């Protein structure tokens, strides 16, 4: 994978872990709409990056 994808995955993973801890601390109270928008946008961005990354496993050196 390209470094930007790994970097994005790391940041996104950290963000989701922090979000989960926040939700757990509030005893599963409703999540604010703005927070959900951010989570969904981050998820979609990451999925789209993965979908548009070429499969480097198919490249062989001769």
PDB file of C-alpha atoms in Angstrom:
ATOM      1  CA  UNK A   1       0.000   0.000   0.000  1.00  0.00           C
ATOM      2  CA  UNK A   2       1.022   3.534  -0.564  1.00  0.00           C
ATOM      3  CA  UNK A   3       2.164   5.382   2.552  1.00  0.00           C
ATOM      4  CA  UNK A   4      -0.764   7.873   2.455  1.00  0.00           C
ATOM      5  CA  UNK A   5      -3.244   4.992   2.713  1.00  0.00           C
ATOM      6  CA  UNK A   6      -1.429   3.495   5.696  1.00  0.00           C
ATOM      7  CA  UNK A   7      -1.223   6.926   7.290  1.00  0.00           C
ATOM      8  CA  UNK A   8      -4.935   7.521   6.707  1.00  0.00           C
ATOM      9  CA  UNK A   9      -5.781   4.082   8.109  1.00  0.00           C
ATOM     10  CA  UNK A  10      -3.720   4.755  11.229  1.00  0.00           C
ATOM     11  CA  UNK A  11      -5.291   8.157  11.855  1.00  0.00           C
ATOM     12  CA  UNK A  12      -8.781   6.852  11.126  1.00  0.00           C
ATOM     13  CA  UNK A  13      -8.291   3.867  13.428  1.00  0.00           C
ATOM     14  CA  UNK A  14      -7.093   6.146  16.234  1.00  0.00           C
ATOM     15  CA  UNK A  15     -10.047   8.471  15.700  1.00  0.00           C
ATOM     16  CA  UNK A  16     -12.548   5.586  15.814  1.00  0.00           C
ATOM     17  CA  UNK A  17     -10.944   4.179  18.980  1.00  0.00           C
ATOM     18  CA  UNK A  18     -11.216   7.581  20.668  1.00  0.00           C
ATOM     19  CA  UNK A  19     -14.819   7.884  19.491  1.00  0.00           C
ATOM     20  CA  UNK A  20     -15.660   4.468  20.913  1.00  0.00           C
ATOM     21  CA  UNK A  21     -14.096   5.404  24.267  1.00  0.00           C
ATOM     22  CA  UNK A  22     -16.137   8.622  24.275  1.00  0.00           C
ATOM     23  CA  UNK A  23     -19.356   6.705  23.604  1.00  0.00           C
ATOM     24  CA  UNK A  24     -18.524   4.191  26.342  1.00  0.00           C
ATOM     25  CA  UNK A  25     -17.870   7.006  28.849  1.00  0.00           C
ATOM     26  CA  UNK A  26     -21.298   8.521  28.156  1.00  0.00           C
ATOM     27  CA  UNK A  27     -23.057   5.231  28.948  1.00  0.00           C
ATOM     28  CA  UNK A  28     -24.324   4.799  25.378  1.00  0.00           C
ATOM     29  CA  UNK A  29     -26.158   8.133  25.205  1.00  0.00           C
ATOM     30  CA  UNK A  30     -27.224   9.254  21.704  1.00  0.00           C
ATOM     31  CA  UNK A  31     -24.341  10.316  19.478  1.00  0.00           C
ATOM     32  CA  UNK A  32     -24.459  13.921  18.167  1.00  0.00           C
ATOM     33  CA  UNK A  33     -25.285  14.173  14.462  1.00  0.00           C
ATOM     34  CA  UNK A  34     -22.084  16.114  13.687  1.00  0.00           C
ATOM     35  CA  UNK A  35     -19.958  13.359  15.207  1.00  0.00           C
ATOM     36  CA  UNK A  36     -21.806  10.726  13.173  1.00  0.00           C
ATOM     37  CA  UNK A  37     -21.293  12.769   9.997  1.00  0.00           C
ATOM     38  CA  UNK A  38     -17.560  12.891  10.687  1.00  0.00           C
ATOM     39  CA  UNK A  39     -17.401   9.142  11.357  1.00  0.00           C
ATOM     40  CA  UNK A  40     -19.328   8.342   8.168  1.00  0.00           C
ATOM     41  CA  UNK A  41     -17.242  10.730   6.043  1.00  0.00           C
ATOM     42  CA  UNK A  42     -14.011   9.236   7.372  1.00  0.00           C
ATOM     43  CA  UNK A  43     -15.252   5.707   6.734  1.00  0.00           C
ATOM     44  CA  UNK A  44     -16.325   6.516   3.183  1.00  0.00           C
ATOM     45  CA  UNK A  45     -13.048   8.301   2.426  1.00  0.00           C
ATOM     46  CA  UNK A  46     -11.027   5.327   3.628  1.00  0.00           C
ATOM     47  CA  UNK A  47     -13.158   2.821   1.683  1.00  0.00           C
ATOM     48  CA  UNK A  48     -12.872   4.881  -1.506  1.00  0.00           C
ATOM     49  CA  UNK A  49      -9.081   5.120  -1.121  1.00  0.00           C
ATOM     50  CA  UNK A  50      -8.861   1.347  -0.730  1.00  0.00           C
ATOM     51  CA  UNK A  51     -11.144   0.740  -3.724  1.00  0.00           C
ATOM     52  CA  UNK A  52      -9.019   2.958  -5.974  1.00  0.00           C
ATOM     53  CA  UNK A  53      -5.644   1.597  -4.906  1.00  0.00           C
ATOM     54  CA  UNK A  54      -4.124  -0.728  -7.492  1.00  0.00           C
ATOM     55  CA  UNK A  55      -3.448  -4.293  -6.432  1.00  0.00           C
ATOM     56  CA  UNK A  56       0.333  -4.314  -6.223  1.00  0.00           C
ATOM     57  CA  UNK A  57       0.368  -8.078  -5.628  1.00  0.00           C
ATOM     58  CA  UNK A  58      -0.234  -8.601  -9.344  1.00  0.00           C
ATOM     59  CA  UNK A  59       2.998  -6.820 -10.268  1.00  0.00           C
ATOM     60  CA  UNK A  60       5.928  -9.202 -10.675  1.00  0.00           C
ATOM     61  CA  UNK A  61       9.552  -8.371 -11.112  1.00  0.00           C
ATOM     62  CA  UNK A  62      11.340 -10.130 -13.921  1.00  0.00           C
TER      63      UNK A  62
END
